[in-house]
Short mmCIF file of N, CA and C in Angstrom, two decimals:
data_model
loop_
_atom_site.label_atom_id
_atom_site.label_comp_id
_atom_site.label_asym_id
_atom_site.label_seq_id
_atom_site.Cartn_x
_atom_site.Cartn_y
_atom_site.Cartn_z
N MET A 2 -6.98 4.56 7.61
CA MET A 2 -7.72 5.31 6.58
C MET A 2 -6.90 6.53 6.13
N THR A 3 -6.00 6.98 7.01
CA THR A 3 -5.17 8.14 6.66
C THR A 3 -4.21 7.78 5.53
N ASP A 4 -3.79 6.50 5.49
CA ASP A 4 -2.84 6.08 4.43
C ASP A 4 -3.58 5.78 3.13
N ALA A 5 -4.89 5.61 3.21
CA ALA A 5 -5.67 5.28 2.00
C ALA A 5 -5.47 6.33 0.90
N PRO A 6 -5.76 7.60 1.19
CA PRO A 6 -5.60 8.64 0.17
C PRO A 6 -4.15 8.86 -0.22
N ARG A 7 -3.27 8.57 0.69
CA ARG A 7 -1.84 8.76 0.42
C ARG A 7 -1.38 7.81 -0.70
N PHE A 8 -1.85 6.56 -0.66
CA PHE A 8 -1.44 5.59 -1.67
C PHE A 8 -2.51 5.44 -2.75
N SER A 9 -2.11 5.49 -3.99
CA SER A 9 -3.07 5.36 -5.10
C SER A 9 -3.23 3.89 -5.48
N PRO A 10 -4.31 3.55 -6.18
CA PRO A 10 -4.53 2.16 -6.59
C PRO A 10 -3.35 1.62 -7.39
N GLY A 11 -2.74 2.48 -8.20
CA GLY A 11 -1.58 2.05 -8.98
C GLY A 11 -0.38 1.80 -8.08
N ASP A 12 -0.22 2.66 -7.06
CA ASP A 12 0.91 2.49 -6.13
C ASP A 12 0.78 1.19 -5.35
N VAL A 13 -0.44 0.87 -4.95
CA VAL A 13 -0.65 -0.36 -4.18
C VAL A 13 -0.17 -1.57 -4.99
N VAL A 14 -0.53 -1.59 -6.26
CA VAL A 14 -0.13 -2.72 -7.11
C VAL A 14 1.39 -2.76 -7.22
N ARG A 15 1.99 -1.58 -7.32
CA ARG A 15 3.46 -1.53 -7.44
C ARG A 15 4.09 -2.12 -6.18
N LEU A 16 3.57 -1.76 -5.04
CA LEU A 16 4.15 -2.26 -3.79
C LEU A 16 3.97 -3.78 -3.73
N LYS A 17 2.80 -4.25 -4.15
CA LYS A 17 2.54 -5.69 -4.13
C LYS A 17 3.49 -6.40 -5.10
N SER A 18 3.74 -5.77 -6.23
CA SER A 18 4.61 -6.38 -7.25
C SER A 18 6.00 -6.64 -6.66
N GLY A 19 6.55 -5.63 -5.99
CA GLY A 19 7.88 -5.82 -5.39
C GLY A 19 8.17 -4.74 -4.37
N GLY A 20 7.71 -4.96 -3.14
CA GLY A 20 7.92 -3.96 -2.10
C GLY A 20 7.93 -4.60 -0.73
N PRO A 21 8.33 -3.86 0.28
CA PRO A 21 8.39 -4.40 1.64
C PRO A 21 7.01 -4.83 2.11
N PRO A 22 6.91 -6.04 2.74
CA PRO A 22 5.62 -6.54 3.23
C PRO A 22 5.01 -5.59 4.25
N MET A 23 5.86 -4.87 4.97
CA MET A 23 5.36 -3.94 5.99
C MET A 23 4.49 -2.86 5.34
N THR A 24 4.94 -2.34 4.21
CA THR A 24 4.18 -1.28 3.53
C THR A 24 2.84 -1.82 3.05
N VAL A 25 2.88 -3.00 2.43
CA VAL A 25 1.65 -3.59 1.91
C VAL A 25 0.69 -3.85 3.07
N GLU A 26 1.20 -4.38 4.16
CA GLU A 26 0.36 -4.68 5.31
C GLU A 26 -0.28 -3.41 5.85
N SER A 27 0.50 -2.34 5.88
CA SER A 27 -0.01 -1.07 6.40
C SER A 27 -1.18 -0.59 5.55
N VAL A 28 -1.03 -0.70 4.24
CA VAL A 28 -2.08 -0.25 3.32
C VAL A 28 -3.33 -1.10 3.51
N VAL A 29 -3.13 -2.42 3.61
CA VAL A 29 -4.28 -3.33 3.75
C VAL A 29 -4.97 -3.10 5.10
N SER A 30 -4.15 -2.91 6.14
CA SER A 30 -4.70 -2.71 7.48
C SER A 30 -5.48 -1.40 7.55
N GLY A 31 -4.87 -0.35 7.05
CA GLY A 31 -5.48 0.96 7.14
C GLY A 31 -6.46 1.16 6.01
#
């Protein structure tokens, strides 16, 4: 939940578009 406010809805999409799976997983997990 600590990473939730850190990443914005737009940032999440950007990571999903082309980013490390670890980052996306962290956002989804947290």
